[in-house]
Coordinates of C-alpha atoms and ligand atoms in Angstrom, one line a residue:
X912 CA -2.1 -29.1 33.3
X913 CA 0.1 -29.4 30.3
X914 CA 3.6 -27.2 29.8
X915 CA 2.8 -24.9 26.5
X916 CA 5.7 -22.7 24.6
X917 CA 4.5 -19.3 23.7
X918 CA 5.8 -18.3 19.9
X919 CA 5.8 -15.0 18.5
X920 CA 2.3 -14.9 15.8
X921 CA 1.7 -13.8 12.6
X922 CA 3.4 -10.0 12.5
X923 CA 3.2 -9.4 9.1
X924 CA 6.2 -9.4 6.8
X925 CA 8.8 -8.2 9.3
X926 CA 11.2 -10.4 10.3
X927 CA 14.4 -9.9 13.1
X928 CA 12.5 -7.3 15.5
X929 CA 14.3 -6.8 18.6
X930 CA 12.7 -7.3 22.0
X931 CA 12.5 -3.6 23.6
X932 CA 10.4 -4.7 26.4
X933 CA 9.6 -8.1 28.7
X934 CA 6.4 -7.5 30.9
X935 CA 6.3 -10.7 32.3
X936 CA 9.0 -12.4 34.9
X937 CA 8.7 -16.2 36.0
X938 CA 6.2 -17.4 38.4
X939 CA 3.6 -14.7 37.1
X940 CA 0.0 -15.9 36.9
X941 CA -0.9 -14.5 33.2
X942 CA -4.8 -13.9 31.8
X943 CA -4.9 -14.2 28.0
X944 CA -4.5 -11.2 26.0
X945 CA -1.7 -10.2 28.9
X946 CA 0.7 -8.6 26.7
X947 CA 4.1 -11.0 27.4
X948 CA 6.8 -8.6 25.3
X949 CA 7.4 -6.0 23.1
X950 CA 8.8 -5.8 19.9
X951 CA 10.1 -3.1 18.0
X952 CA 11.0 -2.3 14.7
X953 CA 12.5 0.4 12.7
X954 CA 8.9 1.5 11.5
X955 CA 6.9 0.6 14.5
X956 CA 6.6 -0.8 18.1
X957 CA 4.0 -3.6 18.8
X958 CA 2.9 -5.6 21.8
X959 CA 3.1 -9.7 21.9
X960 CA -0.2 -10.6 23.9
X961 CA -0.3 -14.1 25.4
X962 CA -2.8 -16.2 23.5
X963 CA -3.4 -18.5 26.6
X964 CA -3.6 -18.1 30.6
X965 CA -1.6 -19.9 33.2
X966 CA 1.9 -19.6 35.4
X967 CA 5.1 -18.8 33.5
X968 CA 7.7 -21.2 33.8
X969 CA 10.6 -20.1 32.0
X970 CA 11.6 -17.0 29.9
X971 CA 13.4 -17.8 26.4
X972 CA 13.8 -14.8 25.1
X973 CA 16.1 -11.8 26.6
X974 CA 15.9 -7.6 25.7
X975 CA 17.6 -6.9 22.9
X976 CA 16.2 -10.3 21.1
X977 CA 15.9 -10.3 17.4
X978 CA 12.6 -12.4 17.0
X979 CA 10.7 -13.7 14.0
X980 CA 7.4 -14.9 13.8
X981 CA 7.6 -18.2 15.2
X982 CA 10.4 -17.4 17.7
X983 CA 9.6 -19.1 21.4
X984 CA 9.0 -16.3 23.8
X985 CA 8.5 -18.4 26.7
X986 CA 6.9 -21.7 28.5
X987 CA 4.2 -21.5 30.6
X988 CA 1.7 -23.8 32.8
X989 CA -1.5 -23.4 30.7
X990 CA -4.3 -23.1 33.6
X991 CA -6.8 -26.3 33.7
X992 CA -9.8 -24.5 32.0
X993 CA -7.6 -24.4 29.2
X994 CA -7.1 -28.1 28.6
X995 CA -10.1 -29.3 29.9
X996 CA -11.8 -30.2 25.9
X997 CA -9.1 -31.2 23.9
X998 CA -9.9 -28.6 20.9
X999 CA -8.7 -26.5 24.1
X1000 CA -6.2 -28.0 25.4
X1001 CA -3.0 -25.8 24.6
X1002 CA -0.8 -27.7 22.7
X1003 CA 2.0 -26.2 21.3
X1004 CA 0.6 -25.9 18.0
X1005 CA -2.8 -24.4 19.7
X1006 CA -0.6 -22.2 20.8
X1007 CA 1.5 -21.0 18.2
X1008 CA -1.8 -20.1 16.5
X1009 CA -1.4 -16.2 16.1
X1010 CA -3.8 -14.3 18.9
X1011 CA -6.8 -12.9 17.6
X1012 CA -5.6 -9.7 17.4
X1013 CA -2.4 -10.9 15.8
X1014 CA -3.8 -12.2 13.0
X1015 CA -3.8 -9.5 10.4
X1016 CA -4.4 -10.2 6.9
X1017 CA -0.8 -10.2 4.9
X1018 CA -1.8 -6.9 3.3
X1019 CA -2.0 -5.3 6.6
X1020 CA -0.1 -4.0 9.1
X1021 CA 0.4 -5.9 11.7
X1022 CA -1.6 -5.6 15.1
X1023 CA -0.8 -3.1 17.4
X1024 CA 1.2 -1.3 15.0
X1025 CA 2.0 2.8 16.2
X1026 CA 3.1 4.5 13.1
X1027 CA 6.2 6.5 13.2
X1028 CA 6.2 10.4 13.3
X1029 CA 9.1 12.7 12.5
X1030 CA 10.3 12.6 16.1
X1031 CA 10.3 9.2 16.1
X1032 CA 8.1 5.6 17.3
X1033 CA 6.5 5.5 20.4
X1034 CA 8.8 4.4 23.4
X1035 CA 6.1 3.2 26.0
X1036 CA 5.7 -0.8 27.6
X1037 CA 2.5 -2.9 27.5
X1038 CA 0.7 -1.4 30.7
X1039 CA 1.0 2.1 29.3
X1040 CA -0.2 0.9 25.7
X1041 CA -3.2 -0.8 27.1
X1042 CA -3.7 2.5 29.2
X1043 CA -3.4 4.6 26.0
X1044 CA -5.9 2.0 24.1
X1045 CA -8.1 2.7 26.9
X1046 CA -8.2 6.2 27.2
X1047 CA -7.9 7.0 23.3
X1048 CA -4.4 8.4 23.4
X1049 CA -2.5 7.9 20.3
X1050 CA 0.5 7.7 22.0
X1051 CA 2.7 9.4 18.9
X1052 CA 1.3 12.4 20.5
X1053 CA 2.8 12.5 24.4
X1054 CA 5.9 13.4 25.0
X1055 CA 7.8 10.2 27.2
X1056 CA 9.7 11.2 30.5
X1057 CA 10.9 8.0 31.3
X1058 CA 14.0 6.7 30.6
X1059 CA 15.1 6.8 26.9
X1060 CA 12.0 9.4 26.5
X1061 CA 9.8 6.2 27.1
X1062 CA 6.3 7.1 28.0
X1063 CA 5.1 6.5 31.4
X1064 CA 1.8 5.8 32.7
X1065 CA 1.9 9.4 34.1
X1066 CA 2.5 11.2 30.8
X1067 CA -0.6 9.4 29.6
X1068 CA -2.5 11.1 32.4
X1069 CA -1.1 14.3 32.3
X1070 CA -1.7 14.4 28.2
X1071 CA -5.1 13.7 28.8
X1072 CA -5.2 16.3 31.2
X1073 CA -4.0 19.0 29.3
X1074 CA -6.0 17.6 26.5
X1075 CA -9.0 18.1 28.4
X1076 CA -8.4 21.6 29.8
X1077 CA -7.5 23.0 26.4
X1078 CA -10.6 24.5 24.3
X1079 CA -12.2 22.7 21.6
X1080 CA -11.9 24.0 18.0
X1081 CA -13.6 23.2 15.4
X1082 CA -10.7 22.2 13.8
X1083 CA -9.4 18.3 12.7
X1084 CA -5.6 19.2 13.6
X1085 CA -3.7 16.6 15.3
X1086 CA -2.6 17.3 18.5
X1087 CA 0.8 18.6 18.6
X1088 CA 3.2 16.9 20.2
X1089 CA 4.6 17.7 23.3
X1090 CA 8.4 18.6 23.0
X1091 CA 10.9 19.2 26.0
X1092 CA 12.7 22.2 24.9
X1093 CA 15.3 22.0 27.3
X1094 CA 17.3 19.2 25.6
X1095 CA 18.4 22.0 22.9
X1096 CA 19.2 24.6 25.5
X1097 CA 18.3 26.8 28.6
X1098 CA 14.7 28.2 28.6
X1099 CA 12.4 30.2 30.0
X1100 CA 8.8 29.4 30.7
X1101 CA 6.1 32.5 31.2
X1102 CA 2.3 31.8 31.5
X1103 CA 0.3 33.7 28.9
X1104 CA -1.9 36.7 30.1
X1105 CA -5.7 35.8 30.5
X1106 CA -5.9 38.7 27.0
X1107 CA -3.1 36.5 25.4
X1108 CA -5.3 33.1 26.0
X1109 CA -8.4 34.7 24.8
X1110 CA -7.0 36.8 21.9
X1111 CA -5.3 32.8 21.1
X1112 CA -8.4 31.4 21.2
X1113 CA -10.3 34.1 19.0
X1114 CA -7.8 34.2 16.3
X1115 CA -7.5 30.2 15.9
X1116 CA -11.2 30.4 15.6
X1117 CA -11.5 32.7 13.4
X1118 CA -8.4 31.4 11.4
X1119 CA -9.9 28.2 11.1
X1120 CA -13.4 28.6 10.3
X1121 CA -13.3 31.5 8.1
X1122 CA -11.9 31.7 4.4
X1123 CA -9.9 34.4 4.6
X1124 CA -8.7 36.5 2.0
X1125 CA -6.4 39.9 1.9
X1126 CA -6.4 42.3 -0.8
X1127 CA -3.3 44.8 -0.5
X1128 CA -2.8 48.5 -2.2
X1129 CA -1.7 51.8 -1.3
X1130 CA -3.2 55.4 -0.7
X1131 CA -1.8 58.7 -1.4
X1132 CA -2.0 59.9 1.6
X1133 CA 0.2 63.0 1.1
X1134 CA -2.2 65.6 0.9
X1135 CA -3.9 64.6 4.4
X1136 CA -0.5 64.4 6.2
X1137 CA 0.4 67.9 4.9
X1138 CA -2.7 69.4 6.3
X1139 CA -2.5 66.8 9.3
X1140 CA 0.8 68.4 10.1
X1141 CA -0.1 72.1 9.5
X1142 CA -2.9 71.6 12.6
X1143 CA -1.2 69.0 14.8
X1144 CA 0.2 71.7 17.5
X1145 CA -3.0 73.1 17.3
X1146 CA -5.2 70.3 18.6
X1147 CA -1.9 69.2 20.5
X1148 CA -2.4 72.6 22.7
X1149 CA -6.5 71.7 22.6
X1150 CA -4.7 68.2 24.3
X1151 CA -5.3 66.2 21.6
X1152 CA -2.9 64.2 19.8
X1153 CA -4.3 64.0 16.2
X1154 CA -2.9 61.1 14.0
X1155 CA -3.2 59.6 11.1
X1156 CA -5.7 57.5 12.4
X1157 CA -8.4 59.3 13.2
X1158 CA -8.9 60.4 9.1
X1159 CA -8.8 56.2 8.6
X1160 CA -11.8 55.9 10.9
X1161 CA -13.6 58.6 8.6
X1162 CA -12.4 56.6 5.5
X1163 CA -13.4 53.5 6.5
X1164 CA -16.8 54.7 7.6
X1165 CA -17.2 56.4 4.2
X1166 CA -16.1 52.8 2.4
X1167 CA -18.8 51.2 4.6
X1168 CA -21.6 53.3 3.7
X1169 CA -20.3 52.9 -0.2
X1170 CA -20.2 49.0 0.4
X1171 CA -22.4 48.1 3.0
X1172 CA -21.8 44.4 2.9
X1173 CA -18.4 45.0 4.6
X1174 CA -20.7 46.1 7.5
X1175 CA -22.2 42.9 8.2
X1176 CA -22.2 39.5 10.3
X1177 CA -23.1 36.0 9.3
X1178 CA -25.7 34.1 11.9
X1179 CA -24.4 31.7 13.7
X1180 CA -26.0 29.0 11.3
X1181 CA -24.0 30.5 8.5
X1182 CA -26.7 31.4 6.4
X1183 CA -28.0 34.8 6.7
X1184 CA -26.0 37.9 6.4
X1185 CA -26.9 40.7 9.2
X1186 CA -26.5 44.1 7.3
X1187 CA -25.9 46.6 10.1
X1188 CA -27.1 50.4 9.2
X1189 CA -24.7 51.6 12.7
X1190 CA -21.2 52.2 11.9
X1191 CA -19.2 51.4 15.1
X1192 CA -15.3 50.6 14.1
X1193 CA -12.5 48.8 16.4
X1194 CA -9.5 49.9 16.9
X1195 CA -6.4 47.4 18.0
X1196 CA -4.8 48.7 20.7
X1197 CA -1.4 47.2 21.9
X1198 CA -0.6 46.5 25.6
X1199 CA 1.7 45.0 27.5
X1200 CA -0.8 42.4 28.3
X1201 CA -1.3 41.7 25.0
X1202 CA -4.1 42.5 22.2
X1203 CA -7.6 44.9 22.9
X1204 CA -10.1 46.5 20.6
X1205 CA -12.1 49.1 21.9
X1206 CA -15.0 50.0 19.8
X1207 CA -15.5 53.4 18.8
X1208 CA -19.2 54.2 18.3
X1209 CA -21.3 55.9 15.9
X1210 CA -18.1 56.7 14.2
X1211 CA -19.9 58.1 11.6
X1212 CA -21.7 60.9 13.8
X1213 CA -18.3 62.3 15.4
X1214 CA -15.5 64.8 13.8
X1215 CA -11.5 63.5 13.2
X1216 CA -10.6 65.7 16.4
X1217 CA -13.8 63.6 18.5
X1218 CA -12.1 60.5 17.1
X1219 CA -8.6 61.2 18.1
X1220 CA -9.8 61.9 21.6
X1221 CA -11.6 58.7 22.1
X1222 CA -9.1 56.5 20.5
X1223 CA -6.3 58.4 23.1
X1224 CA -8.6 57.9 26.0
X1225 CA -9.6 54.0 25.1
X1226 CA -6.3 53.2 24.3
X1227 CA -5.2 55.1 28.2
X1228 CA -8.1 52.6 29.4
X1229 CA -6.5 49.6 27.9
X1230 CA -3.1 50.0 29.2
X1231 CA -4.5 50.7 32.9
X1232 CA -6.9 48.1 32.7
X1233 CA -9.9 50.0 33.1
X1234 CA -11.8 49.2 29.8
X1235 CA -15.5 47.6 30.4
X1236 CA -17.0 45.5 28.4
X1237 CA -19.1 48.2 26.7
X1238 CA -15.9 49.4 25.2
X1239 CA -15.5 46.5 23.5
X1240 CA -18.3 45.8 22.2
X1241 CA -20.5 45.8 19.1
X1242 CA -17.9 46.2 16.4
X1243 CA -18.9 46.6 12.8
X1244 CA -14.9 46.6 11.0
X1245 CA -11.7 46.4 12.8
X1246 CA -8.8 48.6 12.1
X1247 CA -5.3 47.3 13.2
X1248 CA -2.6 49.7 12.6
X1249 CA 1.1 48.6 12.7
X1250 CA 1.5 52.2 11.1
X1251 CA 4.1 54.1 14.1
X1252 CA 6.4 50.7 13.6
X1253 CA 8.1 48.9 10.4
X1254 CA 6.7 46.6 8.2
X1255 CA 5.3 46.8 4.2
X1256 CA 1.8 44.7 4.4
X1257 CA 0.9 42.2 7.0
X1258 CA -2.4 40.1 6.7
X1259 CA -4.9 41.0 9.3
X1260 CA -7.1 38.1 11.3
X1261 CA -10.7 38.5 11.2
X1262 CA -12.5 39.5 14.2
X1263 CA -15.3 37.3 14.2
X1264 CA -18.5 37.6 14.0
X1265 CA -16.9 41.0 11.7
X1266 CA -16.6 40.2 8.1
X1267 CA -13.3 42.1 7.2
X1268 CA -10.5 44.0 8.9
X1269 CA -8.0 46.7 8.0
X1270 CA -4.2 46.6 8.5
X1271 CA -2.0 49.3 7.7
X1272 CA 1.6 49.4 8.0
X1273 CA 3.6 52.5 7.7
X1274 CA 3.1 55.3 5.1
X1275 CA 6.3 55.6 3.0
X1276 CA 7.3 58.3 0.5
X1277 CA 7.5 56.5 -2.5
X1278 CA 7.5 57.4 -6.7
X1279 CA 3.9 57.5 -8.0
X1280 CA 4.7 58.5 -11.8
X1281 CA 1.8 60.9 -12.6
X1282 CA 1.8 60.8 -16.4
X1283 CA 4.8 63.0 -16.9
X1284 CA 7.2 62.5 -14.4
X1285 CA 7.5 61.0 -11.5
X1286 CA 6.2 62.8 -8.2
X1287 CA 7.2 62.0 -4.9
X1288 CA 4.2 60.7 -2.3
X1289 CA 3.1 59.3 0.8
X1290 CA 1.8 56.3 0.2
X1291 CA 0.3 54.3 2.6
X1292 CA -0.2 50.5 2.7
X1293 CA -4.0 48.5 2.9
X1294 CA -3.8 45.5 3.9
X1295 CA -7.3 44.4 3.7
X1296 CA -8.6 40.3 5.0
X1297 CA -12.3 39.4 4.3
X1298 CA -14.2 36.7 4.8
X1299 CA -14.5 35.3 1.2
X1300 CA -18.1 33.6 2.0
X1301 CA -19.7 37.4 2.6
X1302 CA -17.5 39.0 0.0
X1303 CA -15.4 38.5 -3.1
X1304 CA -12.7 39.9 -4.3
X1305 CA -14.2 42.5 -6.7
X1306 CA -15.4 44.0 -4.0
X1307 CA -12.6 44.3 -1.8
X1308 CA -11.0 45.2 -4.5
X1309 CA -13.7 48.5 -4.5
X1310 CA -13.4 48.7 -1.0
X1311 CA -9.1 49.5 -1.2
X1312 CA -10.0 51.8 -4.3
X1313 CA -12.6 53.4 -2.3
X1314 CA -10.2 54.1 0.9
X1315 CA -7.6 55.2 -1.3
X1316 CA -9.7 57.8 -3.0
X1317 CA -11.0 59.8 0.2
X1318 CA -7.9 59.6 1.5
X1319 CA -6.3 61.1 -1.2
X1320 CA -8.7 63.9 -1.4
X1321 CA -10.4 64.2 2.3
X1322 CA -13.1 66.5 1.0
X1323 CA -14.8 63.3 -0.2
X1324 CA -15.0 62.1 3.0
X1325 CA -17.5 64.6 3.6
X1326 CA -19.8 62.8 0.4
Ligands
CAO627 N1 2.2 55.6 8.5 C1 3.0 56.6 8.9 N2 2.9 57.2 10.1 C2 1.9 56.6 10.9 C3 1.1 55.6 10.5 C4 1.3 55.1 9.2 N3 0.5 54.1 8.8 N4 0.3 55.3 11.6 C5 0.6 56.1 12.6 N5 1.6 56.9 12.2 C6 2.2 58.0 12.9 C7 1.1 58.8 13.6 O1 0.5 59.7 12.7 C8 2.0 59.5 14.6 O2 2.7 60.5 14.0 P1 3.0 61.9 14.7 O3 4.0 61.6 15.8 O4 3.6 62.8 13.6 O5 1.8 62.5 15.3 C9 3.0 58.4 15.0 O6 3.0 57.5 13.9 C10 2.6 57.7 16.2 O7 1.3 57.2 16.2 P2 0.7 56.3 17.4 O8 0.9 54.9 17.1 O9 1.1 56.9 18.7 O10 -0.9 56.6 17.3 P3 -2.0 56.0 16.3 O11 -3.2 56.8 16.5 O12 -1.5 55.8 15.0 O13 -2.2 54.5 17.0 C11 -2.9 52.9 18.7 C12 -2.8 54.4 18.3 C13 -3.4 52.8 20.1 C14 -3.8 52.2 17.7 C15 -1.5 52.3 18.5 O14 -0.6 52.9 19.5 C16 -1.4 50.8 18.7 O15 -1.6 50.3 19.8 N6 -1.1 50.1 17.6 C17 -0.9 48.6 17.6 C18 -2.1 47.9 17.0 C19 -1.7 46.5 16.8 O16 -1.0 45.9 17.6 N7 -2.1 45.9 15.7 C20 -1.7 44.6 15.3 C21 -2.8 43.7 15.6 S1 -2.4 42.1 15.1 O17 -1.4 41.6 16.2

């Protein structure tokens, strides 16, 4: 059994790189490829694997090291398998050779090598690295608890838990990196509704796979108000609370008939458009537990005061909970209204498998100059997102001039 010193290999160009970590003590019993120390940099942090097995005999190197390649690390009692053929036999200069793994070609980085993010390199020893290699954990990713925010074995478990408990998405997004808030201030952590999760979920889908597009304009909408205001007591004594909204339904079902490719769905494969000839529209109804949209069906078949009664008793069913699924189903076109609150545009998200989605914000009375002077009228913001494979921009562009025209004059709703 011959007495070998362990050197630092071939680790690229760097030079000086201070010993963060020592994984080995004296009298350990070491396999090769047991990582001995590691090194860290100002770009990166890497492991130093022992090229050899046997006992370790004496540490030469402390934390806080600065090492080079060729630096001694430490001595140790190669095992007798290892010097049993003399091209074995772990000479000093056998063993300065760099480890496999250490021997990266000048160009490139050197092995082991964690790039740095924003927030920083990777604080984690060998045992957690070899863990992370394992379980394909890029450890740039989880968030250390350990001292110093090193990682520990356990944040490597639970990142892979909550890896594995999130849902998939189509998307090639790196994972975000987990972030302790509380080092910045006092916090307050609140679970997200089962709506909230699933409303999450749909949008980043929909986000993500579909090209979307929104195509903004305004409606005079004065004439309609006026009238809407001479007969809301009326229908308010009838008990029904007629808004704006229920003449939107009527002017988006008219703008469907008109351009019936805004009533459609792609297939699943993507590659045939599902015309639909029923004109059932969604309406997005705000609760306190977060985001619902009813369906109102056979729009086209029921008058504005029918309308306004169904979209008062499904949004009364959302807030108590006591929607079914039939209510939400079978959506052709999603209306979203911020109208009641502040806002000038906002750009609606999909709601997949639909092809586009209105958004209004609130009506405001504004200068519309009418070829001689400059009147004043309610004008009411579209904010219209569409799914750019089903429909371009001309269209949506028709679509917006289209809802703008029946609601300027509602008698061409009746068209
Ligand atoms: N411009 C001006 N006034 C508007 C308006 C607009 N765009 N939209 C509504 N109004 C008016 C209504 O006409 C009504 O006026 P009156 O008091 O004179 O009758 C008043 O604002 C209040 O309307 P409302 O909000 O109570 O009723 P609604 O029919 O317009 O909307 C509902 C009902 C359930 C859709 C709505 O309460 C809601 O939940 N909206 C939120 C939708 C949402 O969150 N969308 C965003 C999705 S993305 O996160």
């Amino acid at each position: 059994m011959a007495n070998s010193t362990i050197k630092v290999p071939n680790i690229g160009d760097i030079t000086d790189v201070e010993v963060i970590e020592i994984s080995v003590k004296v009298g350990d019993q070491i396999q090769q490829e047991d990582p001995l120390i590691t090194l860290e940099s100002d770009k990166a942090a890497m492991d130093i694997p022992s090229p050899e097995a046997g006992k370790v005999l004496e540490l030469l190197v402390q934390l806080g090291d600065k090492l080079s390649q060729g630096s001694a690390i430490l001595i140790i009692e190669a095992d007798e398998k290892n010097s049993q053929t003399p091209s074995e036999t772990p000479t000093d200069e056998a063993i300065e050779k760099p480890a496999k793994a250490a021997m990266p070609p000048k160009t490139s980085p050197p092995m082991q090598m964690d790039t740095p993010t924003p927030s920083g390199t990777a604080h984690a020893g060998p045992a957690v690295r070899k863990l992370a290699r394992k379980l394909g954990v890029d450890l740039q990713q989880v968030g250390g608890s350990g001292p110093h925010k090193r990682i520990l074995k356990e944040d490597v478990h639970a990142y892979v838990k909550t890896k594995l408990s999130q849902p998939t998405s189509n998307s090639d997004f790196p994972p975000r990196p987990d972030i302790d808030f509380s080092q910045f201030g006092d916090i307050d952590t609140q679970a997200l509704s089962k709506i909230q999760r699933l409303t999450g979920q749909n949008t980043l889908r929909a986000w993500s796979s579909i090209p979307h597009v929104t195509q903004f304009d305004t409606a005079d909408i004065s004439d309609i108000e006026e009238f809407r205001q001479s007969i809301k007591q009326d229908y308010a004594d009838k008990g029904i609370k007629l808004t704006i909204l229920p003449f939107l339904v009527k002017a988006v079902v008219s703008a469907l008939k008109e351009l019936p490719r805004f009533n459609s769905s792609l297939d699943s494969s993507g590659e045939q458009l599902i015309l639909k000839s029923y004109f059932n529209i969604g309406i997005a109804v705000d609760t306190p537990r977060g985001l619902v949209v009813p369906v109102i069906k056979q729009a086209d078949c029921k008058s504005i005061s029918d309308i306004a009664l169904e979209i008062a008793e499904l949004a009364d069913k959302a807030h108590n909970k006591k929607l079914k699924t039939i209510d939400l189903e079978g959506g052709c076109f999603t209306l979203s209204s911020l109208g009641h609150l502040s806002g000038t545009a906002f750009t609606p998200i999909i709601n997949e498998p639909e092809v586009a989605i209105l958004g209004i914000s609130p009506a405001k009375m504004q200068p519309v100059y009418d070829g001689q002077a400059f009147q004043p009228r309610l004008m009411l913001p579209l904010c219209l997102s569409y799914d750019h494979r089903v429909i371009d921009g001309v269209l949506a562009a028709k679509f917006t001039q289209h809802l703008a025209e029946v609601l300027k004059d509602a008698r061409k709703m009746l068209l």
